[in-house]
PDB file of C-alpha atoms in Angstrom:
ATOM      1  CA  MET A   1      19.528 -21.489-116.824  1.00  0.00           C
ATOM      2  CA  SER A   2      15.682 -20.993-115.723  1.00  0.00           C
ATOM      3  CA  ILE A   3      12.906 -22.979-117.229  1.00  0.00           C
ATOM      4  CA  PHE A   4      10.882 -20.000-117.988  1.00  0.00           C
ATOM      5  CA  PRO A   5      12.115 -16.712-119.748  1.00  0.00           C
ATOM      6  CA  THR A   6      13.209 -13.856-117.358  1.00  0.00           C
ATOM      7  CA  ALA A   7      14.937 -10.589-117.752  1.00  0.00           C
ATOM      8  CA  ARG A   8      18.148 -12.627-117.228  1.00  0.00           C
ATOM      9  CA  ASP A   9      17.593 -14.546-120.315  1.00  0.00           C
ATOM     10  CA  VAL A  10      18.501 -11.419-122.406  1.00  0.00           C
ATOM     11  CA  ARG A  11      22.010 -11.445-123.296  1.00  0.00           C
ATOM     12  CA  THR A  12      24.435  -8.913-124.730  1.00  0.00           C
ATOM     13  CA  THR A  13      27.043  -9.497-127.571  1.00  0.00           C
ATOM     14  CA  PRO A  14      30.398  -7.461-127.680  1.00  0.00           C
ATOM     15  CA  GLU A  15      28.734  -5.921-130.914  1.00  0.00           C
ATOM     16  CA  GLY A  16      25.815  -4.400-128.806  1.00  0.00           C
ATOM     17  CA  LEU A  17      23.308  -6.895-129.916  1.00  0.00           C
ATOM     18  CA  LEU A  18      20.669  -8.218-127.444  1.00  0.00           C
ATOM     19  CA  TRP A  19      19.306 -11.772-127.683  1.00  0.00           C
ATOM     20  CA  GLU A  20      17.422 -14.507-125.961  1.00  0.00           C
ATOM     21  CA  PRO A  21      16.023 -17.891-126.812  1.00  0.00           C
ATOM     22  CA  SER A  22      12.472 -18.220-127.693  1.00  0.00           C
ATOM     23  CA  ARG A  23      10.148 -21.109-126.788  1.00  0.00           C
ATOM     24  CA  ARG A  24       7.844 -20.660-129.793  1.00  0.00           C
ATOM     25  CA  ARG A  25       7.917 -22.850-132.882  1.00  0.00           C
ATOM     26  CA  VAL A  26       8.428 -20.340-135.822  1.00  0.00           C
ATOM     27  CA  ARG A  27       8.120 -21.091-139.534  1.00  0.00           C
ATOM     28  CA  GLY A  28       8.876 -18.824-142.494  1.00  0.00           C
ATOM     29  CA  LEU A  29       7.656 -19.492-146.027  1.00  0.00           C
ATOM     30  CA  LYS A  30       8.486 -18.170-149.542  1.00  0.00           C
ATOM     31  CA  GLY A  31       5.351 -18.687-151.597  1.00  0.00           C
ATOM     32  CA  ASP A  32       4.252 -22.232-150.837  1.00  0.00           C
ATOM     33  CA  VAL A  33       7.810 -23.442-149.888  1.00  0.00           C
ATOM     34  CA  THR A  34       8.774 -23.809-146.085  1.00  0.00           C
ATOM     35  CA  VAL A  35      12.129 -22.270-145.848  1.00  0.00           C
ATOM     36  CA  VAL A  36      12.300 -22.024-141.936  1.00  0.00           C
ATOM     37  CA  ASP A  37      10.745 -24.492-139.443  1.00  0.00           C
ATOM     38  CA  SER A  38      12.449 -23.842-136.011  1.00  0.00           C
ATOM     39  CA  ARG A  39      11.753 -24.944-132.652  1.00  0.00           C
ATOM     40  CA  HIS A  40      14.898 -23.290-131.269  1.00  0.00           C
ATOM     41  CA  PRO A  41      14.836 -19.673-132.609  1.00  0.00           C
ATOM     42  CA  VAL A  42      16.449 -16.771-130.892  1.00  0.00           C
ATOM     43  CA  LEU A  43      15.300 -13.205-130.852  1.00  0.00           C
ATOM     44  CA  VAL A  44      17.594 -10.534-131.595  1.00  0.00           C
ATOM     45  CA  TRP A  45      17.507  -6.753-131.003  1.00  0.00           C
ATOM     46  CA  GLU A  46      19.871  -4.575-133.063  1.00  0.00           C
ATOM     47  CA  PRO A  47      21.278  -1.400-131.381  1.00  0.00           C
ATOM     48  CA  GLY A  48      18.716   1.449-132.094  1.00  0.00           C
ATOM     49  CA  VAL A  49      16.011  -0.820-133.557  1.00  0.00           C
ATOM     50  CA  PRO A  50      12.920  -0.939-131.334  1.00  0.00           C
ATOM     51  CA  VAL A  51      11.552  -4.272-132.719  1.00  0.00           C
ATOM     52  CA  PRO A  52      13.229  -7.547-132.633  1.00  0.00           C
ATOM     53  CA  LEU A  53      13.837 -10.227-135.341  1.00  0.00           C
ATOM     54  CA  TYR A  54      14.358 -14.085-135.387  1.00  0.00           C
ATOM     55  CA  ALA A  55      17.451 -15.948-136.145  1.00  0.00           C
ATOM     56  CA  PHE A  56      17.446 -19.710-136.614  1.00  0.00           C
ATOM     57  CA  PRO A  57      19.912 -22.641-136.142  1.00  0.00           C
ATOM     58  CA  HIS A  58      21.458 -23.866-139.399  1.00  0.00           C
ATOM     59  CA  ASP A  59      19.622 -27.302-139.138  1.00  0.00           C
ATOM     60  CA  GLU A  60      16.182 -25.794-138.857  1.00  0.00           C
ATOM     61  CA  ILE A  61      16.422 -23.989-142.222  1.00  0.00           C
ATOM     62  CA  ARG A  62      16.559 -25.004-145.801  1.00  0.00           C
ATOM     63  CA  GLU A  63      20.324 -24.089-146.382  1.00  0.00           C
ATOM     64  CA  ASP A  64      20.113 -25.823-149.837  1.00  0.00           C
ATOM     65  CA  LEU A  65      18.062 -22.970-150.990  1.00  0.00           C
ATOM     66  CA  LEU A  66      20.820 -20.399-149.891  1.00  0.00           C
ATOM     67  CA  ARG A  67      23.533 -19.128-152.055  1.00  0.00           C
ATOM     68  CA  PRO A  68      26.527 -16.692-151.094  1.00  0.00           C
ATOM     69  CA  ALA A  69      25.180 -13.129-151.821  1.00  0.00           C
ATOM     70  CA  LYS A  70      26.154 -11.697-155.257  1.00  0.00           C
ATOM     71  CA  ASN A  71      25.895  -8.279-154.148  1.00  0.00           C
ATOM     72  CA  PRO A  72      26.093  -8.143-150.381  1.00  0.00           C
ATOM     73  CA  PRO A  73      25.070  -4.819-148.743  1.00  0.00           C
ATOM     74  CA  THR A  74      27.106  -2.903-146.154  1.00  0.00           C
ATOM     75  CA  GLY A  75      25.594  -1.222-142.995  1.00  0.00           C
ATOM     76  CA  THR A  76      22.168  -2.914-143.187  1.00  0.00           C
ATOM     77  CA  HIS A  77      22.562  -5.031-140.030  1.00  0.00           C
ATOM     78  CA  THR A  78      25.079  -4.864-137.086  1.00  0.00           C
ATOM     79  CA  GLY A  79      28.460  -5.832-138.187  1.00  0.00           C
ATOM     80  CA  SER A  80      27.220  -8.451-140.495  1.00  0.00           C
ATOM     81  CA  ASP A  81      29.220  -9.142-143.596  1.00  0.00           C
ATOM     82  CA  ILE A  82      27.893 -12.553-144.718  1.00  0.00           C
ATOM     83  CA  PHE A  83      24.722 -12.490-146.692  1.00  0.00           C
ATOM     84  CA  TYR A  84      22.818 -15.035-148.686  1.00  0.00           C
ATOM     85  CA  ASP A  85      20.518 -14.967-151.890  1.00  0.00           C
ATOM     86  CA  LEU A  86      17.493 -17.156-151.602  1.00  0.00           C
ATOM     87  CA  GLU A  87      16.865 -19.264-154.793  1.00  0.00           C
ATOM     88  CA  ILE A  88      13.514 -21.107-155.217  1.00  0.00           C
ATOM     89  CA  ASP A  89      12.250 -22.511-158.534  1.00  0.00           C
ATOM     90  CA  GLY A  90      14.355 -19.976-160.575  1.00  0.00           C
ATOM     91  CA  LEU A  91      13.355 -17.092-158.419  1.00  0.00           C
ATOM     92  CA  SER A  92      16.285 -15.229-156.786  1.00  0.00           C
ATOM     93  CA  VAL A  93      15.840 -12.961-153.709  1.00  0.00           C
ATOM     94  CA  GLU A  94      18.802 -11.013-153.070  1.00  0.00           C
ATOM     95  CA  ASN A  95      20.184 -10.767-149.512  1.00  0.00           C
ATOM     96  CA  ALA A  96      17.246 -12.634-148.093  1.00  0.00           C
ATOM     97  CA  ALA A  97      19.394 -13.967-145.174  1.00  0.00           C
ATOM     98  CA  TRP A  98      22.542 -13.143-143.235  1.00  0.00           C
ATOM     99  CA  THR A  99      24.589 -14.106-140.073  1.00  0.00           C
ATOM    100  CA  PHE A 100      25.565 -12.121-137.190  1.00  0.00           C
ATOM    101  CA  PRO A 101      29.250 -11.586-136.124  1.00  0.00           C
ATOM    102  CA  GLY A 102      30.832 -13.004-133.108  1.00  0.00           C
ATOM    103  CA  GLU A 103      30.507 -16.191-131.146  1.00  0.00           C
ATOM    104  CA  ASP A 104      27.196 -15.689-129.280  1.00  0.00           C
ATOM    105  CA  LEU A 105      25.166 -16.121-132.540  1.00  0.00           C
ATOM    106  CA  ALA A 106      27.390 -18.286-134.439  1.00  0.00           C
ATOM    107  CA  GLY A 107      25.453 -21.093-136.024  1.00  0.00           C
ATOM    108  CA  TYR A 108      22.331 -18.860-136.563  1.00  0.00           C
ATOM    109  CA  ILE A 109      20.810 -17.245-139.648  1.00  0.00           C
ATOM    110  CA  ALA A 110      18.347 -14.465-139.903  1.00  0.00           C
ATOM    111  CA  PHE A 111      15.890 -13.715-142.712  1.00  0.00           C
ATOM    112  CA  GLU A 112      14.202 -10.591-143.880  1.00  0.00           C
ATOM    113  CA  TRP A 113      10.458 -10.227-143.735  1.00  0.00           C
ATOM    114  CA  PHE A 114       8.792  -9.074-147.000  1.00  0.00           C
ATOM    115  CA  ARG A 115       6.070  -7.016-145.178  1.00  0.00           C
ATOM    116  CA  ARG A 116       8.879  -5.005-143.415  1.00  0.00           C
ATOM    117  CA  VAL A 117      11.461  -4.394-146.001  1.00  0.00           C
ATOM    118  CA  GLY A 118       9.896  -5.413-149.227  1.00  0.00           C
ATOM    119  CA  ARG A 119      12.016  -8.528-149.675  1.00  0.00           C
ATOM    120  CA  GLY A 120      12.640 -11.805-148.056  1.00  0.00           C
ATOM    121  CA  LEU A 121      10.035 -14.373-146.720  1.00  0.00           C
ATOM    122  CA  ASP A 122       6.380 -13.809-147.415  1.00  0.00           C
ATOM    123  CA  HIS A 123       4.626 -15.634-144.512  1.00  0.00           C
ATOM    124  CA  TRP A 124       5.677 -16.239-141.058  1.00  0.00           C
ATOM    125  CA  TYR A 125       3.978 -18.190-138.171  1.00  0.00           C
ATOM    126  CA  GLU A 126       4.329 -18.343-134.495  1.00  0.00           C
ATOM    127  CA  GLU A 127       2.968 -21.722-133.676  1.00  0.00           C
ATOM    128  CA  ASP A 128      -0.014 -21.806-136.044  1.00  0.00           C
ATOM    129  CA  GLU A 129      -0.934 -18.160-136.058  1.00  0.00           C
ATOM    130  CA  GLU A 130       0.363 -15.970-138.908  1.00  0.00           C
ATOM    131  CA  ILE A 131       2.232 -12.794-137.998  1.00  0.00           C
ATOM    132  CA  PHE A 132       3.152  -9.841-139.901  1.00  0.00           C
ATOM    133  CA  VAL A 133       6.021  -7.200-140.311  1.00  0.00           C
ATOM    134  CA  HIS A 134       8.125  -8.417-137.394  1.00  0.00           C
ATOM    135  CA  PRO A 135       8.260 -10.902-134.398  1.00  0.00           C
ATOM    136  CA  ARG A 136       6.293 -10.150-131.383  1.00  0.00           C
ATOM    137  CA  ASP A 137       8.347  -8.883-128.511  1.00  0.00           C
ATOM    138  CA  PRO A 138       7.901 -10.850-125.451  1.00  0.00           C
ATOM    139  CA  HIS A 139       8.618  -7.747-123.260  1.00  0.00           C
ATOM    140  CA  LYS A 140       5.810  -5.909-124.946  1.00  0.00           C
ATOM    141  CA  ARG A 141       2.044  -5.785-123.954  1.00  0.00           C
ATOM    142  CA  VAL A 142      -0.976  -4.866-125.792  1.00  0.00           C
ATOM    143  CA  ASP A 143      -4.399  -4.495-123.982  1.00  0.00           C
ATOM    144  CA  ALA A 144      -7.643  -3.500-125.520  1.00  0.00           C
ATOM    145  CA  LEU A 145     -10.109  -2.268-122.737  1.00  0.00           C
ATOM    146  CA  PRO A 146     -13.641  -1.095-123.290  1.00  0.00           C
ATOM    147  CA  SER A 147     -14.241   2.159-121.345  1.00  0.00           C
ATOM    148  CA  SER A 148     -16.876   4.631-120.541  1.00  0.00           C
ATOM    149  CA  ARG A 149     -14.637   7.780-120.783  1.00  0.00           C
ATOM    150  CA  HIS A 150     -15.675  10.627-122.744  1.00  0.00           C
ATOM    151  CA  VAL A 151     -13.500  11.071-125.617  1.00  0.00           C
ATOM    152  CA  ARG A 152     -13.654  13.756-128.124  1.00  0.00           C
ATOM    153  CA  VAL A 153     -11.608  14.446-131.256  1.00  0.00           C
ATOM    154  CA  GLU A 154     -11.166  17.747-133.249  1.00  0.00           C
ATOM    155  CA  ILE A 155      -9.386  18.551-136.368  1.00  0.00           C
ATOM    156  CA  ASP A 156      -8.719  22.247-137.057  1.00  0.00           C
ATOM    157  CA  GLY A 157     -11.496  23.056-134.531  1.00  0.00           C
ATOM    158  CA  THR A 158     -14.127  20.671-136.256  1.00  0.00           C
ATOM    159  CA  LEU A 159     -15.502  18.025-133.859  1.00  0.00           C
ATOM    160  CA  VAL A 160     -14.996  14.885-135.852  1.00  0.00           C
ATOM    161  CA  ALA A 161     -15.706  12.268-133.003  1.00  0.00           C
ATOM    162  CA  ASP A 162     -17.658  12.229-129.736  1.00  0.00           C
ATOM    163  CA  THR A 163     -18.076   8.981-127.595  1.00  0.00           C
ATOM    164  CA  ARG A 164     -18.592   7.662-124.239  1.00  0.00           C
ATOM    165  CA  ARG A 165     -17.953   4.057-125.283  1.00  0.00           C
ATOM    166  CA  PRO A 166     -14.450   3.876-126.657  1.00  0.00           C
ATOM    167  CA  VAL A 167     -12.005   1.023-126.366  1.00  0.00           C
ATOM    168  CA  LEU A 168      -8.643   2.046-125.002  1.00  0.00           C
ATOM    169  CA  VAL A 169      -5.415   0.342-126.341  1.00  0.00           C
ATOM    170  CA  PHE A 170      -2.553   0.308-124.031  1.00  0.00           C
ATOM    171  CA  GLU A 171       0.654  -0.731-126.047  1.00  0.00           C
ATOM    172  CA  THR A 172       4.022  -0.760-124.438  1.00  0.00           C
ATOM    173  CA  GLY A 173       6.186   2.217-125.784  1.00  0.00           C
ATOM    174  CA  LEU A 174       3.236   4.000-127.495  1.00  0.00           C
ATOM    175  CA  PRO A 175       0.605   6.433-126.407  1.00  0.00           C
ATOM    176  CA  THR A 176      -2.924   5.313-125.549  1.00  0.00           C
ATOM    177  CA  ARG A 177      -4.974   4.960-128.643  1.00  0.00           C
ATOM    178  CA  TYR A 178      -8.735   5.774-128.484  1.00  0.00           C
ATOM    179  CA  TYR A 179     -10.713   3.451-130.646  1.00  0.00           C
ATOM    180  CA  ILE A 180     -14.223   4.697-131.461  1.00  0.00           C
ATOM    181  CA  PRO A 181     -17.377   3.270-132.784  1.00  0.00           C
ATOM    182  CA  ARG A 182     -18.148   4.347-136.266  1.00  0.00           C
ATOM    183  CA  GLU A 183     -21.529   5.704-135.143  1.00  0.00           C
ATOM    184  CA  ASP A 184     -19.668   8.193-133.089  1.00  0.00           C
ATOM    185  CA  VAL A 185     -17.326   9.390-135.939  1.00  0.00           C
ATOM    186  CA  ARG A 186     -18.076  12.031-138.655  1.00  0.00           C
ATOM    187  CA  LEU A 187     -16.907   9.735-141.223  1.00  0.00           C
ATOM    188  CA  ASP A 188     -18.597  11.724-143.937  1.00  0.00           C
ATOM    189  CA  LEU A 189     -15.782  14.148-143.453  1.00  0.00           C
ATOM    190  CA  PHE A 190     -13.141  11.503-144.419  1.00  0.00           C
ATOM    191  CA  GLU A 191     -12.590   9.253-147.494  1.00  0.00           C
ATOM    192  CA  PRO A 192     -11.217   5.784-147.514  1.00  0.00           C
ATOM    193  CA  THR A 193      -7.735   5.149-149.079  1.00  0.00           C
ATOM    194  CA  ASP A 194      -5.960   2.133-150.447  1.00  0.00           C
ATOM    195  CA  HIS A 195      -3.287   2.381-147.866  1.00  0.00           C
ATOM    196  CA  SER A 196      -2.915  -0.609-145.555  1.00  0.00           C
ATOM    197  CA  THR A 197      -0.556  -1.643-142.719  1.00  0.00           C
ATOM    198  CA  GLY A 198       0.329  -4.951-140.862  1.00  0.00           C
ATOM    199  CA  CYS A 199       0.839  -5.189-137.082  1.00  0.00           C
ATOM    200  CA  PRO A 200       1.962  -8.416-135.301  1.00  0.00           C
ATOM    201  CA  TYR A 201      -0.092  -7.627-132.351  1.00  0.00           C
ATOM    202  CA  LYS A 202      -3.416  -6.355-133.940  1.00  0.00           C
ATOM    203  CA  GLY A 203      -3.677  -7.422-137.506  1.00  0.00           C
ATOM    204  CA  THR A 204      -4.192  -5.496-140.827  1.00  0.00           C
ATOM    205  CA  ALA A 205      -5.463  -1.965-140.830  1.00  0.00           C
ATOM    206  CA  THR A 206      -7.336   0.020-143.351  1.00  0.00           C
ATOM    207  CA  TYR A 207      -7.227   3.914-143.562  1.00  0.00           C
ATOM    208  CA  TRP A 208      -9.296   7.056-144.105  1.00  0.00           C
ATOM    209  CA  SER A 209      -7.912  10.571-144.975  1.00  0.00           C
ATOM    210  CA  TRP A 210      -9.427  13.930-143.979  1.00  0.00           C
ATOM    211  CA  ARG A 211     -11.324  15.350-147.178  1.00  0.00           C
ATOM    212  CA  SER A 212      -9.870  18.273-148.850  1.00  0.00           C
ATOM    213  CA  GLY A 213     -12.032  21.457-148.392  1.00  0.00           C
ATOM    214  CA  ASN A 214     -13.086  20.609-144.935  1.00  0.00           C
ATOM    215  CA  GLY A 215     -12.880  24.125-143.361  1.00  0.00           C
ATOM    216  CA  GLY A 216      -9.555  24.817-145.040  1.00  0.00           C
ATOM    217  CA  ALA A 217      -7.713  21.649-144.141  1.00  0.00           C
ATOM    218  CA  GLY A 218      -7.361  18.732-146.471  1.00  0.00           C
ATOM    219  CA  THR A 219      -5.096  15.978-147.656  1.00  0.00           C
ATOM    220  CA  SER A 220      -3.391  17.912-150.461  1.00  0.00           C
ATOM    221  CA  GLY A 221      -2.241  21.301-151.436  1.00  0.00           C
ATOM    222  CA  GLY A 222      -0.470  22.457-148.231  1.00  0.00           C
ATOM    223  CA  SER A 223      -2.881  20.433-145.950  1.00  0.00           C
ATOM    224  CA  ALA A 224      -2.572  20.800-142.165  1.00  0.00           C
ATOM    225  CA  VAL A 225      -3.540  17.241-141.935  1.00  0.00           C
ATOM    226  CA  PRO A 226      -1.467  14.278-143.187  1.00  0.00           C
ATOM    227  CA  PRO A 227      -3.217  11.451-145.140  1.00  0.00           C
ATOM    228  CA  ASN A 228      -4.320   8.279-143.606  1.00  0.00           C
ATOM    229  CA  VAL A 229      -5.053  10.043-140.168  1.00  0.00           C
ATOM    230  CA  ILE A 230      -7.750   7.339-139.142  1.00  0.00           C
ATOM    231  CA  TRP A 231      -7.407   3.563-139.190  1.00  0.00           C
ATOM    232  CA  SER A 232      -9.418   0.637-138.415  1.00  0.00           C
ATOM    233  CA  TYR A 233      -8.946  -3.150-137.837  1.00  0.00           C
ATOM    234  CA  PRO A 234     -11.848  -5.032-139.792  1.00  0.00           C
ATOM    235  CA  GLU A 235     -10.448  -8.354-138.667  1.00  0.00           C
ATOM    236  CA  PRO A 236      -8.181  -7.891-135.702  1.00  0.00           C
ATOM    237  CA  LEU A 237      -6.341 -10.586-133.955  1.00  0.00           C
ATOM    238  CA  PRO A 238      -8.072 -12.371-131.212  1.00  0.00           C
ATOM    239  CA  ALA A 239      -6.070 -10.630-128.352  1.00  0.00           C
ATOM    240  CA  VAL A 240      -7.536  -7.219-129.403  1.00  0.00           C
ATOM    241  CA  GLY A 241     -10.862  -8.467-130.750  1.00  0.00           C
ATOM    242  CA  ALA A 242     -12.580  -5.451-128.935  1.00  0.00           C
ATOM    243  CA  VAL A 243     -11.367  -3.018-131.545  1.00  0.00           C
ATOM    244  CA  LYS A 244     -13.045  -4.857-134.518  1.00  0.00           C
ATOM    245  CA  ASP A 245     -14.312  -2.036-136.970  1.00  0.00           C
ATOM    246  CA  LEU A 246     -13.631   0.902-134.507  1.00  0.00           C
ATOM    247  CA  LEU A 247     -11.766   3.884-135.582  1.00  0.00           C
ATOM    248  CA  ALA A 248      -8.639   5.314-134.197  1.00  0.00           C
ATOM    249  CA  PHE A 249      -6.983   8.659-134.886  1.00  0.00           C
ATOM    250  CA  TYR A 250      -3.253   9.490-134.815  1.00  0.00           C
ATOM    251  CA  ASN A 251      -2.926  11.511-131.481  1.00  0.00           C
ATOM    252  CA  GLU A 252       0.206  13.005-132.970  1.00  0.00           C
ATOM    253  CA  VAL A 253      -1.797  15.080-135.422  1.00  0.00           C
ATOM    254  CA  VAL A 254      -5.283  15.824-134.034  1.00  0.00           C
ATOM    255  CA  ASP A 255      -6.685  17.210-130.834  1.00  0.00           C
ATOM    256  CA  ILE A 256      -8.030  14.625-128.390  1.00  0.00           C
ATOM    257  CA  THR A 257      -9.803  15.507-125.181  1.00  0.00           C
ATOM    258  CA  VAL A 258     -10.565  12.775-122.510  1.00  0.00           C
ATOM    259  CA  ASP A 259     -13.058  13.454-119.708  1.00  0.00           C
ATOM    260  CA  GLY A 260     -12.586  17.029-120.264  1.00  0.00           C
ATOM    261  CA  GLU A 261      -8.925  17.178-120.129  1.00  0.00           C
ATOM    262  CA  PRO A 262      -6.872  17.828-123.317  1.00  0.00           C
ATOM    263  CA  VAL A 263      -4.403  15.070-124.304  1.00  0.00           C
ATOM    264  CA  GLU A 264      -1.141  16.274-125.311  1.00  0.00           C
ATOM    265  CA  ARG A 265       0.073  15.560-128.797  1.00  0.00           C
ATOM    266  CA  PRO A 266       2.889  12.893-128.228  1.00  0.00           C
ATOM    267  CA  VAL A 267       6.114  12.295-130.102  1.00  0.00           C
ATOM    268  CA  THR A 268       6.364   8.851-131.255  1.00  0.00           C
ATOM    269  CA  PRO A 269       8.150   6.654-133.873  1.00  0.00           C
ATOM    270  CA  PHE A 270       5.237   7.856-136.210  1.00  0.00           C
ATOM    271  CA  THR A 271       5.626  11.710-135.771  1.00  0.00           C
ATOM    272  CA  GLU A 272       8.516  12.117-138.282  1.00  0.00           C
ATOM    273  CA  SER A 273       6.705  10.210-141.107  1.00  0.00           C
ATOM    274  CA  LEU A 274       3.302  12.056-140.250  1.00  0.00           C
ATOM    275  CA  THR A 275       5.184  15.402-140.327  1.00  0.00           C
ATOM    276  CA  ARG A 276       6.778  14.496-143.605  1.00  0.00           C
ATOM    277  CA  GLU A 277       3.466  13.525-145.276  1.00  0.00           C
ATOM    278  CA  GLU A 278       1.930  16.713-144.081  1.00  0.00           C
ATOM    279  CA  ALA A 279       4.957  18.872-145.535  1.00  0.00           C
ATOM    280  CA  GLY A 280       4.652  16.938-148.781  1.00  0.00           C
TER     281      GLY A 280
END
């Protein structure tokens, strides 16, 4: 086996799982209790799921905190039928962990991430940096590049942003995102919301919605614009520090022009949820 990870390190199980060893130290905590401290994790991709998760050798987790699940689910993870409840100081978290079927991943246990599914371990670290929602995919790249392109954003014919100093974020599997200085955005046409999301590559985002009554569009009452159409990272992770406090729009639901050329509205994993919010 090669010393460094390559495409050949990715392996396939008969159940259709993809997996590969990771060289990162990974820790998972529930509150202040360290449940996982692993130097030999594996990354696992389930069929049809675009992001990976971690599984860990038994001897690198606190198995004394696990109990056979009282109400194991069905169909939540590929072929899995062995689940565990996590019990810490009288607190029980149902179906917090599970094992995968087959020989390839025998001896490993996976855990849910609270920020992803609403249960499981609260805090995760790769080396000493906290990560959120799901593990970082080693086959995915995120670059934040300052640019002098001319970017204009319109909503229902109203010009809401115009800049020649954007930061372009290129993220594998997603459309280019255009991050714009606040001074170049008509932020008076939007209102902050209490919505937030976490990203393992960029950090925690805050959001704004299009104000109702802006030329017939709004965030309610049959609005043509879904809520939380703008986001920003006030404290981005170091790798994308160039986007700090800049504002980005969902390409999926606004009209963006770059250097005079209209950008086609993409279809992404976010399209369905944005459309559903719009219809609601």
